[in-house]
Coordinates of C-alpha atoms and ligand atoms in Angstrom, one line a residue:
M11 CA -7.3 -0.2 30.2
G12 CA -5.1 -0.9 33.3
E13 CA -1.4 -1.6 32.6
N14 CA 0.8 -4.1 34.3
K15 CA 3.7 -2.3 36.0
N16 CA 6.2 -4.2 33.8
S17 CA 4.4 -3.3 30.6
I18 CA 5.7 -0.3 28.8
T19 CA 3.9 1.6 26.0
L20 CA 6.0 3.6 23.5
K21 CA 4.7 5.9 20.9
G22 CA 5.9 6.3 17.3
I23 CA 4.4 6.6 13.8
G24 CA 1.9 3.9 12.9
T25 CA 2.2 2.5 9.4
G26 CA 1.0 -0.5 7.5
S27 CA -2.2 -1.7 8.9
G28 CA -3.7 -3.6 11.8
I29 CA -2.2 -5.2 14.9
A30 CA 0.6 -7.7 15.5
I31 CA 1.2 -9.7 18.7
A32 CA 4.4 -11.7 18.8
K33 CA 7.8 -12.1 20.4
A34 CA 10.5 -9.6 19.5
I35 CA 13.6 -10.4 17.5
I36 CA 16.1 -7.6 17.9
I37 CA 18.8 -6.8 15.4
H38 CA 21.7 -4.8 16.7
R39 CA 24.1 -4.0 14.0
G40 CA 27.1 -1.8 13.6
E41 CA 29.0 -0.6 10.6
L42 CA 31.0 -3.2 8.6
T43 CA 34.8 -2.9 9.4
V44 CA 36.6 -2.5 6.1
P45 CA 40.4 -3.2 6.2
V46 CA 42.7 -0.8 4.3
L47 CA 45.3 -2.9 2.5
T48 CA 48.0 -1.9 0.1
I49 CA 48.5 -4.1 -2.9
E50 CA 51.3 -4.7 -5.4
Q51 CA 51.2 -3.3 -9.0
H52 CA 50.8 -6.8 -10.4
E53 CA 47.8 -7.4 -8.1
I54 CA 45.8 -4.4 -9.4
E55 CA 44.1 -6.3 -12.3
G56 CA 43.1 -9.1 -10.0
E57 CA 41.6 -6.7 -7.5
I58 CA 39.6 -4.9 -10.3
Q59 CA 38.3 -8.3 -11.4
R60 CA 37.3 -9.2 -7.8
F61 CA 35.4 -5.9 -7.6
R62 CA 33.7 -6.5 -10.9
G63 CA 32.8 -10.0 -9.7
S64 CA 31.2 -8.5 -6.6
L65 CA 29.1 -6.2 -8.8
N66 CA 27.8 -9.1 -10.8
I67 CA 26.9 -11.1 -7.7
A68 CA 25.1 -8.0 -6.2
K69 CA 23.2 -7.5 -9.4
E70 CA 22.1 -11.2 -9.5
Q71 CA 21.0 -11.0 -5.9
L72 CA 19.1 -7.8 -6.5
L73 CA 17.4 -9.1 -9.6
R74 CA 16.3 -12.2 -7.7
I75 CA 14.9 -10.0 -4.9
R76 CA 13.3 -7.8 -7.6
S77 CA 11.5 -10.8 -9.2
T78 CA 10.3 -12.1 -5.8
I79 CA 8.8 -8.7 -5.0
A80 CA 7.3 -8.3 -8.5
K81 CA 5.6 -11.7 -8.1
T82 CA 4.4 -11.1 -4.6
M83 CA 3.8 -7.4 -4.4
G84 CA 3.5 -6.3 -8.0
E85 CA 5.7 -4.5 -10.5
D86 CA 5.3 -1.1 -8.8
A87 CA 6.7 -2.3 -5.5
A88 CA 9.6 -3.9 -7.3
G89 CA 10.6 -0.5 -8.6
V90 CA 12.4 0.2 -5.3
I91 CA 14.9 -2.5 -6.1
E92 CA 15.3 -1.2 -9.7
A93 CA 17.0 1.9 -8.2
Q94 CA 19.6 -0.2 -6.6
V95 CA 20.2 -2.2 -9.7
H96 CA 21.0 1.1 -11.4
I97 CA 23.5 2.0 -8.7
V98 CA 25.3 -1.3 -9.0
S99 CA 25.6 -0.6 -12.8
D100 CA 26.5 3.1 -12.4
P101 CA 29.6 3.7 -14.7
C102 CA 30.9 6.6 -12.5
L103 CA 30.9 4.5 -9.4
I104 CA 32.6 1.6 -11.2
D105 CA 35.1 3.8 -13.0
E106 CA 36.1 5.8 -9.9
T107 CA 36.5 2.7 -7.8
E108 CA 38.7 1.0 -10.4
K109 CA 40.8 4.1 -10.8
L110 CA 41.3 4.4 -7.1
I111 CA 42.4 0.7 -6.9
G112 CA 45.0 1.4 -9.5
V113 CA 46.2 4.9 -8.5
K114 CA 46.3 4.3 -4.7
E115 CA 47.2 0.6 -5.0
V116 CA 44.6 -0.4 -2.4
N117 CA 42.2 -3.3 -1.9
A118 CA 38.8 -3.2 -3.7
E119 CA 36.7 -2.9 -0.5
H120 CA 38.5 0.2 0.6
A121 CA 38.4 1.9 -2.8
F122 CA 34.7 1.1 -3.2
E123 CA 33.9 2.4 0.3
V124 CA 35.7 5.7 -0.3
V125 CA 33.9 6.3 -3.6
I126 CA 30.4 5.3 -2.4
N127 CA 30.8 7.3 0.8
S128 CA 31.4 10.4 -1.1
A129 CA 28.3 9.8 -3.2
I130 CA 26.3 9.2 0.0
D131 CA 27.7 12.4 1.5
A132 CA 26.8 14.4 -1.6
L133 CA 23.3 13.1 -1.7
G134 CA 22.8 13.5 2.0
S135 CA 23.7 17.2 1.9
N136 CA 21.4 17.9 -1.0
E137 CA 18.4 20.0 0.0
N138 CA 16.0 18.0 -2.1
P139 CA 14.2 15.3 0.0
V140 CA 14.0 13.1 -3.1
F141 CA 17.8 12.9 -3.1
K142 CA 17.9 12.4 0.6
E143 CA 15.6 9.4 0.2
R144 CA 18.1 7.9 -2.2
V145 CA 20.8 7.8 0.5
Q146 CA 19.2 4.6 1.9
D147 CA 19.5 2.9 -1.5
F148 CA 23.2 3.8 -1.7
K149 CA 23.8 2.6 1.8
D150 CA 22.0 -0.7 1.0
V151 CA 24.2 -1.2 -2.1
K152 CA 27.3 -0.3 -0.1
S153 CA 26.7 -2.9 2.6
R154 CA 25.7 -5.5 0.0
I155 CA 28.9 -5.1 -2.1
L156 CA 31.2 -4.8 0.9
S157 CA 29.7 -8.0 2.4
I158 CA 30.3 -9.8 -0.8
L159 CA 33.9 -8.6 -1.0
L160 CA 34.5 -9.4 2.6
G161 CA 32.9 -12.8 2.2
L162 CA 30.2 -12.0 4.7
K163 CA 26.5 -12.8 4.4
H164 CA 24.6 -9.6 3.5
Q165 CA 21.4 -11.0 4.8
I166 CA 22.0 -10.3 8.4
I167 CA 18.3 -10.2 9.4
K168 CA 17.6 -13.7 10.6
M169 CA 14.4 -15.2 9.4
P170 CA 12.3 -16.6 12.2
E171 CA 10.6 -20.0 12.3
V172 CA 7.6 -18.6 14.2
D173 CA 5.6 -15.4 14.0
S174 CA 7.8 -12.5 15.3
V175 CA 8.1 -8.8 15.5
L176 CA 11.3 -7.3 14.0
V177 CA 12.9 -4.6 16.2
I178 CA 15.7 -2.8 14.3
D179 CA 17.3 0.6 13.9
Q180 CA 16.1 0.9 10.3
L181 CA 15.6 -1.1 7.2
A182 CA 17.0 -0.8 3.7
P183 CA 14.3 -1.1 1.0
S184 CA 15.6 -4.6 -0.1
E185 CA 15.5 -5.7 3.5
T186 CA 12.0 -4.5 3.9
A187 CA 11.0 -6.4 0.8
H188 CA 12.6 -9.5 2.2
L189 CA 10.2 -9.4 5.1
F190 CA 7.4 -10.1 2.7
G191 CA 6.2 -13.6 3.0
S192 CA 8.4 -14.2 6.1
K193 CA 7.3 -15.0 9.6
Y194 CA 7.7 -11.4 10.6
V195 CA 4.3 -10.1 11.4
G196 CA 5.2 -6.7 12.7
L197 CA 7.9 -4.1 12.7
A198 CA 9.3 -1.6 15.1
T199 CA 12.1 0.8 14.1
E200 CA 14.2 3.6 15.6
T201 CA 14.1 5.8 12.5
G202 CA 11.7 6.5 9.7
G203 CA 9.0 9.0 9.1
F204 CA 5.7 8.5 7.4
T205 CA 7.3 9.3 4.1
S206 CA 10.3 7.0 4.3
H207 CA 10.7 4.1 2.0
M208 CA 10.2 1.8 5.0
A209 CA 6.8 3.3 5.7
I210 CA 5.7 3.2 2.2
M211 CA 6.7 -0.4 1.7
S212 CA 5.2 -1.5 5.0
R213 CA 2.0 0.1 3.9
T214 CA 2.2 -1.7 0.5
M215 CA 2.8 -4.9 2.3
D216 CA 0.1 -4.3 4.9
L217 CA 2.7 -5.1 7.6
P218 CA 1.7 -3.5 10.9
G219 CA 4.6 -1.2 11.9
V220 CA 5.5 1.5 14.4
L221 CA 8.4 3.6 13.2
G222 CA 10.6 6.3 14.7
I223 CA 10.7 5.0 18.4
D224 CA 13.8 6.3 20.0
D225 CA 16.2 3.6 21.2
I226 CA 13.7 0.8 20.7
T227 CA 16.4 -1.7 20.1
N228 CA 17.7 -1.1 23.7
A229 CA 14.3 -0.8 25.3
V230 CA 13.2 -4.3 24.2
N231 CA 14.9 -7.6 25.0
D232 CA 15.0 -10.5 22.6
G233 CA 12.0 -12.6 23.3
D234 CA 9.9 -9.9 25.0
M235 CA 6.2 -10.1 24.0
L236 CA 5.2 -7.1 21.9
I237 CA 2.0 -5.6 20.7
V238 CA 2.4 -3.5 17.6
D239 CA -0.7 -1.3 17.2
S240 CA -0.4 0.5 13.9
L241 CA -3.8 2.1 14.4
K242 CA -2.7 4.1 17.4
G243 CA 1.0 4.1 16.5
V244 CA 2.1 2.4 19.8
I245 CA 4.3 -0.6 20.8
I246 CA 3.4 -2.3 24.1
I247 CA 6.3 -4.2 25.6
N248 CA 5.4 -7.2 27.8
P249 CA 1.6 -6.5 27.9
D250 CA -0.5 -7.8 30.7
E251 CA -3.2 -10.4 30.4
R252 CA -6.0 -7.8 29.9
Q253 CA -4.1 -6.0 27.2
L254 CA -3.4 -9.2 25.4
T255 CA -7.0 -10.3 25.5
E256 CA -8.2 -7.0 24.3
Y257 CA -5.7 -6.8 21.5
H258 CA -6.3 -10.4 20.4
R259 CA -9.9 -9.4 20.1
L260 CA -9.1 -6.3 18.2
G261 CA -6.8 -8.2 15.9
E262 CA -9.5 -10.6 15.0
I263 CA -11.9 -7.8 14.3
F264 CA -9.3 -6.1 12.2
E265 CA -8.8 -9.2 10.1
K266 CA -12.5 -9.6 9.5
H267 CA -12.8 -6.0 8.7
R268 CA -9.9 -6.2 6.2
E269 CA -11.4 -9.3 4.6
I270 CA -14.7 -7.5 4.1
I271 CA -13.4 -4.3 2.7
L272 CA -10.7 -5.7 0.5
R273 CA -13.3 -7.5 -1.5
T274 CA -14.2 -4.2 -3.0
S275 CA -10.9 -3.3 -4.6
D276 CA -11.9 -4.1 -8.1
Q277 CA -15.6 -3.4 -7.7
E278 CA -17.5 -0.3 -8.9
S279 CA -18.6 2.1 -6.2
R280 CA -22.3 2.0 -6.6
T281 CA -25.1 2.0 -4.0
P282 CA -27.5 -0.9 -3.9
D283 CA -30.1 1.3 -5.6
G284 CA -27.7 2.2 -8.4
R285 CA -26.1 5.6 -7.6
N286 CA -22.4 5.8 -8.7
V287 CA -19.9 7.9 -6.9
S288 CA -16.2 8.2 -7.3
I289 CA -13.7 7.2 -4.6
A290 CA -10.3 8.6 -5.0
A291 CA -7.1 8.8 -3.0
N292 CA -5.2 11.5 -1.2
M293 CA -1.4 11.5 -1.1
E294 CA 1.7 13.5 -1.1
L295 CA 4.4 11.2 -2.5
V296 CA 4.9 9.8 -5.9
E297 CA 5.8 6.5 -4.2
E298 CA 2.2 6.3 -2.9
V299 CA 0.7 6.4 -6.4
P300 CA 0.7 2.6 -6.8
L301 CA -1.2 2.3 -3.6
A302 CA -4.1 4.2 -5.1
R303 CA -4.4 1.5 -7.7
H304 CA -3.8 -1.3 -5.3
F305 CA -6.7 -0.2 -3.1
G306 CA -9.0 0.4 -6.1
A307 CA -9.1 4.2 -6.2
A308 CA -10.8 5.8 -9.2
G309 CA -8.0 8.5 -9.3
I310 CA -6.1 10.9 -7.1
G311 CA -8.5 13.3 -5.5
L312 CA -5.7 15.3 -3.8
F313 CA -2.0 15.3 -4.4
R314 CA -0.4 17.7 -1.9
T315 CA 2.7 19.3 -3.5
E316 CA 4.0 20.9 -0.3
L317 CA 6.7 18.3 0.4
L318 CA 8.5 19.4 -2.8
F319 CA 8.8 22.8 -1.4
M320 CA 9.7 22.2 2.2
D321 CA 13.1 21.7 3.9
R322 CA 15.1 23.4 1.3
D323 CA 16.6 26.8 0.7
R324 CA 15.5 27.4 -2.9
F325 CA 12.3 26.6 -4.7
P326 CA 12.5 23.6 -7.0
E327 CA 13.2 24.5 -10.7
E328 CA 10.5 23.9 -13.2
D329 CA 12.1 20.8 -14.6
E330 CA 12.5 19.2 -11.2
Q331 CA 8.8 19.8 -10.5
F332 CA 7.8 18.7 -14.0
S333 CA 9.5 15.3 -13.6
V334 CA 7.5 14.6 -10.4
Y335 CA 4.1 15.7 -11.9
K336 CA 4.8 13.8 -15.1
K337 CA 5.4 10.6 -13.2
I338 CA 2.1 11.0 -11.4
A339 CA 0.3 11.7 -14.7
E340 CA 1.9 8.7 -16.4
Q341 CA 1.4 6.3 -13.5
M342 CA -2.3 7.2 -13.1
K343 CA -3.2 7.4 -16.7
P344 CA -6.1 7.2 -17.8
K345 CA -7.4 7.9 -14.3
S346 CA -7.2 11.4 -13.2
A347 CA -4.9 13.1 -10.7
I348 CA -5.9 16.4 -9.0
I349 CA -2.6 18.1 -8.1
R350 CA -3.0 21.0 -5.7
T351 CA -0.7 24.0 -6.0
F352 CA 1.5 24.5 -3.0
D353 CA -0.3 25.0 0.3
I354 CA 2.7 26.4 2.2
G355 CA 2.1 28.3 5.4
G356 CA -0.2 27.5 8.3
D357 CA 1.4 24.4 9.9
K358 CA 3.3 23.6 6.8
F359 CA 6.4 25.6 7.3
A360 CA 8.7 26.0 4.3
K361 CA 12.2 27.5 4.8
T362 CA 12.0 29.2 1.4
I363 CA 9.2 31.5 2.4
G364 CA 8.0 30.7 5.9
S365 CA 11.2 32.0 7.5
M366 CA 10.9 35.4 6.0
H367 CA 8.7 36.7 8.8
Y368 CA 6.9 35.7 12.0
E369 CA 3.1 35.5 12.1
P370 CA 1.1 35.3 15.3
N371 CA -1.8 33.5 13.6
P372 CA -0.3 31.5 10.7
F373 CA -3.5 29.7 9.9
L374 CA -5.2 33.1 9.4
G375 CA -2.1 34.5 7.7
W376 CA 0.1 34.2 4.7
R377 CA -0.7 30.8 3.3
A378 CA -1.3 28.8 0.1
I379 CA -2.8 30.8 -2.8
R380 CA -2.0 34.0 -1.0
I381 CA 1.7 33.3 -1.3
G382 CA 1.4 32.2 -4.9
L383 CA -0.3 35.4 -5.9
E384 CA 2.3 37.5 -4.2
F385 CA 5.1 35.7 -6.0
P386 CA 3.6 35.3 -9.4
D387 CA 6.9 34.2 -11.0
I388 CA 7.3 31.3 -8.6
F389 CA 3.7 30.4 -9.0
K390 CA 3.9 30.6 -12.8
T391 CA 6.9 28.2 -12.7
H392 CA 4.8 25.8 -10.6
L393 CA 1.9 26.1 -13.0
K394 CA 4.1 25.6 -16.1
A395 CA 5.5 22.4 -14.6
L396 CA 1.9 21.2 -13.9
L397 CA 0.7 22.2 -17.4
R398 CA 3.6 20.5 -19.1
A399 CA 2.8 17.3 -17.1
S400 CA -0.8 17.5 -18.2
Y401 CA 0.3 16.4 -21.7
Y402 CA 1.3 13.0 -20.2
G403 CA -1.9 12.0 -18.5
N404 CA -5.1 13.2 -17.0
I405 CA -4.0 16.0 -14.6
K406 CA -6.3 18.6 -13.0
I407 CA -5.0 21.6 -11.1
M408 CA -6.5 22.7 -7.8
F409 CA -6.0 25.9 -5.8
P410 CA -6.0 25.8 -2.0
M411 CA -7.4 28.4 0.4
I412 CA -9.4 30.5 -2.1
S413 CA -11.4 32.9 0.1
V414 CA -12.6 35.5 -2.4
P415 CA -13.4 35.4 -6.1
E416 CA -10.6 37.9 -6.9
E417 CA -8.0 35.4 -5.9
M418 CA -9.4 32.9 -8.4
Q419 CA -9.5 35.5 -11.1
Q420 CA -5.8 36.4 -10.4
A421 CA -4.8 32.8 -10.2
L422 CA -6.5 32.0 -13.5
S423 CA -4.8 34.9 -15.2
I424 CA -1.4 33.6 -14.1
V425 CA -2.5 30.2 -15.6
E426 CA -3.2 32.0 -18.9
E427 CA 0.2 33.6 -18.9
A428 CA 1.8 30.2 -18.2
K429 CA -0.1 28.7 -21.0
S430 CA 0.9 31.4 -23.5
E431 CA 4.5 31.1 -22.6
L432 CA 4.4 27.4 -23.2
R433 CA 2.6 27.9 -26.5
E434 CA 5.3 30.4 -27.6
H435 CA 7.9 27.7 -27.0
N436 CA 5.8 25.0 -28.7
I437 CA 5.7 23.0 -25.5
P438 CA 2.7 20.7 -25.4
F439 CA 0.1 20.7 -22.7
N440 CA -3.6 19.8 -22.3
E441 CA -5.4 22.9 -23.5
K442 CA -8.6 21.7 -21.8
I443 CA -7.0 21.0 -18.4
E444 CA -9.6 21.3 -15.7
I445 CA -9.0 23.8 -12.9
G446 CA -10.8 23.7 -9.6
I447 CA -10.6 25.0 -6.1
M448 CA -10.7 23.8 -2.6
I449 CA -13.7 24.9 -0.6
E450 CA -12.0 25.2 2.8
V451 CA -12.7 28.8 3.9
P452 CA -16.3 29.6 4.9
S453 CA -16.5 32.6 2.6
A454 CA -15.7 30.3 -0.3
A455 CA -18.6 28.1 0.7
I456 CA -20.9 31.0 1.0
L457 CA -19.8 32.4 -2.4
A458 CA -19.8 29.0 -3.9
R459 CA -22.2 29.9 -6.8
D460 CA -19.9 32.7 -7.9
L461 CA -16.8 30.6 -7.5
A462 CA -18.4 27.8 -9.4
E463 CA -18.7 30.0 -12.5
M464 CA -14.9 30.2 -12.6
S465 CA -14.1 26.6 -11.7
D466 CA -14.4 23.2 -13.3
F467 CA -14.8 21.5 -10.0
F468 CA -14.7 21.9 -6.2
S469 CA -13.1 19.8 -3.6
I470 CA -14.2 20.5 0.0
G471 CA -11.4 20.6 2.4
T472 CA -13.1 19.9 5.7
N473 CA -9.8 19.8 7.7
D474 CA -9.6 23.6 7.3
L475 CA -13.3 24.3 6.7
I476 CA -14.1 23.0 10.2
Q477 CA -11.3 25.1 11.9
Y478 CA -12.3 28.3 10.1
T479 CA -16.0 27.8 10.6
L480 CA -15.7 27.0 14.3
A481 CA -12.7 29.2 15.0
A482 CA -10.8 26.3 16.5
D483 CA -7.2 25.6 15.5
R484 CA -7.1 22.1 14.0
G485 CA -3.8 21.3 15.7
N486 CA -4.6 22.6 19.2
P487 CA -5.7 19.9 21.6
R488 CA -7.1 22.6 24.0
V489 CA -9.8 23.4 21.6
A490 CA -10.3 19.9 20.1
H491 CA -13.7 19.7 21.7
I492 CA -14.8 22.7 19.6
Y493 CA -13.3 21.3 16.4
Q494 CA -16.4 19.3 15.6
S495 CA -16.5 17.6 12.2
F496 CA -20.2 16.8 12.5
Q497 CA -21.3 20.2 13.8
P498 CA -24.4 21.2 11.8
A499 CA -22.8 24.6 11.0
V500 CA -20.1 22.8 9.1
L501 CA -22.5 20.3 7.5
K502 CA -24.7 23.1 6.3
L503 CA -21.8 24.8 4.6
V504 CA -20.9 21.5 3.0
K505 CA -24.4 21.0 1.7
F506 CA -24.6 24.6 0.5
A507 CA -21.4 24.3 -1.5
I508 CA -22.5 21.0 -3.1
D509 CA -25.8 22.4 -4.2
A510 CA -24.2 25.6 -5.5
A511 CA -21.7 23.5 -7.6
H512 CA -24.5 21.4 -9.0
F513 CA -26.7 24.4 -9.7
K514 CA -23.8 25.7 -11.9
G515 CA -23.2 22.3 -13.5
I516 CA -19.9 21.4 -12.0
W517 CA -18.9 18.3 -9.9
V518 CA -17.8 18.4 -6.3
G519 CA -15.6 16.2 -4.2
M520 CA -14.3 16.2 -0.7
C521 CA -10.7 15.6 0.2
G522 CA -10.8 16.5 3.9
E523 CA -10.6 13.7 6.5
L524 CA -14.4 13.8 7.0
A525 CA -14.8 12.0 3.6
G526 CA -13.4 8.9 5.1
E527 CA -15.4 8.8 8.3
V528 CA -17.7 5.9 8.6
L529 CA -20.7 7.9 9.8
A530 CA -20.1 10.7 7.3
V531 CA -20.0 8.6 4.2
P532 CA -23.8 7.8 4.0
L533 CA -24.5 11.4 5.0
L534 CA -22.3 12.9 2.3
L535 CA -23.8 10.4 -0.2
G536 CA -27.2 11.8 0.7
M537 CA -25.9 15.3 0.2
D538 CA -25.0 14.3 -3.4
L539 CA -21.3 14.5 -3.0
D540 CA -19.8 13.3 -6.3
E541 CA -16.3 12.2 -5.2
F542 CA -14.9 11.0 -1.9
S543 CA -11.1 11.3 -1.6
V544 CA -9.4 9.6 1.3
V545 CA -6.0 8.1 2.2
P546 CA -5.4 5.1 -0.1
S547 CA -5.9 2.4 2.6
R548 CA -9.3 3.9 3.4
V549 CA -10.6 3.6 -0.2
P550 CA -11.9 0.1 0.2
L551 CA -13.7 1.1 3.5
V552 CA -15.6 3.9 1.8
K553 CA -16.4 1.7 -1.1
T554 CA -17.8 -1.0 1.2
I555 CA -20.1 1.6 2.8
I556 CA -21.2 3.0 -0.5
N557 CA -21.9 -0.5 -1.9
R558 CA -24.1 -1.3 1.1
F559 CA -26.0 1.9 1.8
P560 CA -29.0 2.8 -0.3
Y561 CA -29.0 6.3 -1.8
S562 CA -32.7 6.7 -1.0
K563 CA -32.0 6.2 2.7
A564 CA -28.9 8.5 2.5
R565 CA -31.1 11.3 1.2
I566 CA -33.4 11.0 4.2
L567 CA -30.3 11.1 6.6
A568 CA -29.0 14.2 4.9
E569 CA -32.3 16.0 5.1
N570 CA -32.9 15.1 8.8
V571 CA -29.3 15.9 9.9
L572 CA -29.6 19.4 8.7
S573 CA -32.4 20.1 11.2
F574 CA -30.2 19.3 14.2
T575 CA -28.2 21.9 16.1
T576 CA -25.5 20.0 18.0
Q577 CA -22.9 17.5 16.9
D578 CA -24.1 15.0 19.6
E579 CA -27.6 14.9 18.1
V580 CA -26.1 14.3 14.6
L581 CA -23.8 11.5 15.8
D582 CA -26.5 9.8 17.9
Y583 CA -28.9 9.9 15.0
L584 CA -26.3 8.7 12.4
T585 CA -25.1 5.8 14.7
K586 CA -28.6 4.6 15.1
E587 CA -29.5 4.8 11.4
V588 CA -26.2 3.6 9.9
S589 CA -25.2 0.6 12.0
S590 CA -27.7 -1.8 10.6
Y591 CA -26.4 -1.4 7.1
L592 CA -22.7 -1.9 7.9
P593 CA -20.7 -5.0 9.1
A594 CA -20.4 -4.9 12.9
E595 CA -16.5 -5.1 12.5
I596 CA -16.5 -1.8 10.8
M597 CA -18.5 -0.1 13.5
E598 CA -16.5 -1.5 16.3
L599 CA -13.0 -0.8 14.8
E600 CA -14.0 2.8 14.1
T601 CA -15.1 3.3 17.6
V602 CA -11.7 2.0 18.9
K603 CA -9.9 4.4 16.6
H604 CA -11.9 7.3 17.7
N605 CA -11.5 6.6 21.3
S606 CA -7.7 6.5 20.9
Q607 CA -7.4 9.9 19.2
Ligands
PEP1 C1 -8.4 20.2 4.0 O1 -8.1 21.3 4.5 O2 -9.4 19.5 4.3 C2 -7.4 19.6 3.2 C3 -7.6 18.4 2.5 O3 -6.2 20.2 3.0 P1 -5.0 20.1 4.1 O4 -5.3 19.0 5.1 O5 -3.8 19.8 3.3 O6 -5.0 21.5 4.7
MG2 MG1 -6.6 22.5 3.8

């Protein structure tokens, strides 16, 4: 697509869904200036009362926002505001501020700012990403209360009369929530990763956003026309006519696509000729759990635990891990959640272990279960936390990167040790917890019958299985043309593993990205895959395909595909056979997505 010389394309992290085309509203904001005033002894009580009054107002404001969010986005989304209500009522924060007003004889704004800043600093320097995430809540409360005390309006984001894209440094959770139901149709921010509150809420709200674009508030002028393309993660500033026409067309297709697939959220996933399969969600954050339900997932097919272990100097204690896994169990109950033990190594570098040595080939090196088995104590702590959480819901444990049966034997014996230690201390857990493995190394696929004897289920990890089968690094663009998801060598291993699992009487899912590929879904259905696990927002898409594609036809696809030798043959054949069963919007949008990768 040719670009107008005035049009600028900037790349960030796409979140939410779809495309927005509208004029920009830019919010430039600086820190609030808080005066430091000394007060007289007799003014102390009045100042304390003024502070308490501001807390009450803040609480009322937050409860109002909470109830709006609960009504529009559901109780789970409203939980973000709950955290702020707790901060406003925090006795330590209140006590210390009041003491400071009295001891230093200063105004409430200044005392409160000192106290909350020290809480923010303490949280910010904590290694745990969960604490770091809370900093934003504290900052939001800080500016809310200071604005009340200073007599300023907290709501500094102006609400537009017409559809607009908000361009801002970052958003506090309550501000993000405020956008719901407003005329803001898109979002562009300077900070924010995929795991930030902002990203999670914009995904929940289905608001197209591109986050983390350096200096976007200066790159854009108020009133500039913007295209927010959350599919590719780009912002186009002042697009030309051709870009506008193309994106208007894509936007319309996206809306139709969404309308079609969202109809499935509360439907069963059953083919027209009556075969049931399970469609579950992949995730790595507790905050994403409500999304699984929102999009109609049957459970969590893969919860990646790595985030808990990264960016910190020490491994998380058993209790800290337990509280995370317990939340997942409770929120998903009675649906199941497969939690994978840490898959550190490869491209998931963890300071705790990864920095101990350098590896020339990390993907072929010290990764995942290999690390767990070398540090049985750390691994046992991890397993004990998971087992304890199993008492509170339907948790299953999964081991990543199993390449030989001995690894599974060793891992299972550590599970047994963990179980007996818990029994000794009368700590309850689910004695019948299911334990499965990822099939992501070719040797595991080849030895699938043997491994199935030791496992309750398999989940095929195609992201790795493809790279290891074709010897093409999954993250290296130079060899991306060899990393072929539909190469028959890969498909044969997938089919072999599924058959082996069924032969031994266990079920098998797939949590690699292939499970969410439009052309792969009918194929995998025909290969008798039992569960598809995909990112939450893709659950309705997979369900739509399953609900429209006859199993009998899928069986024929699977049989024929295995006779091909190249990926092109497979793709040509599937495109031809699949398109007539699926809405045109789905086929077209998927092509756009693939072309942009
Ligand atoms: C996979 O390898 O397919 C998989 C799901 O695991 P990850 O992407 O975390 O390696
Ligand atoms: Mg993997």
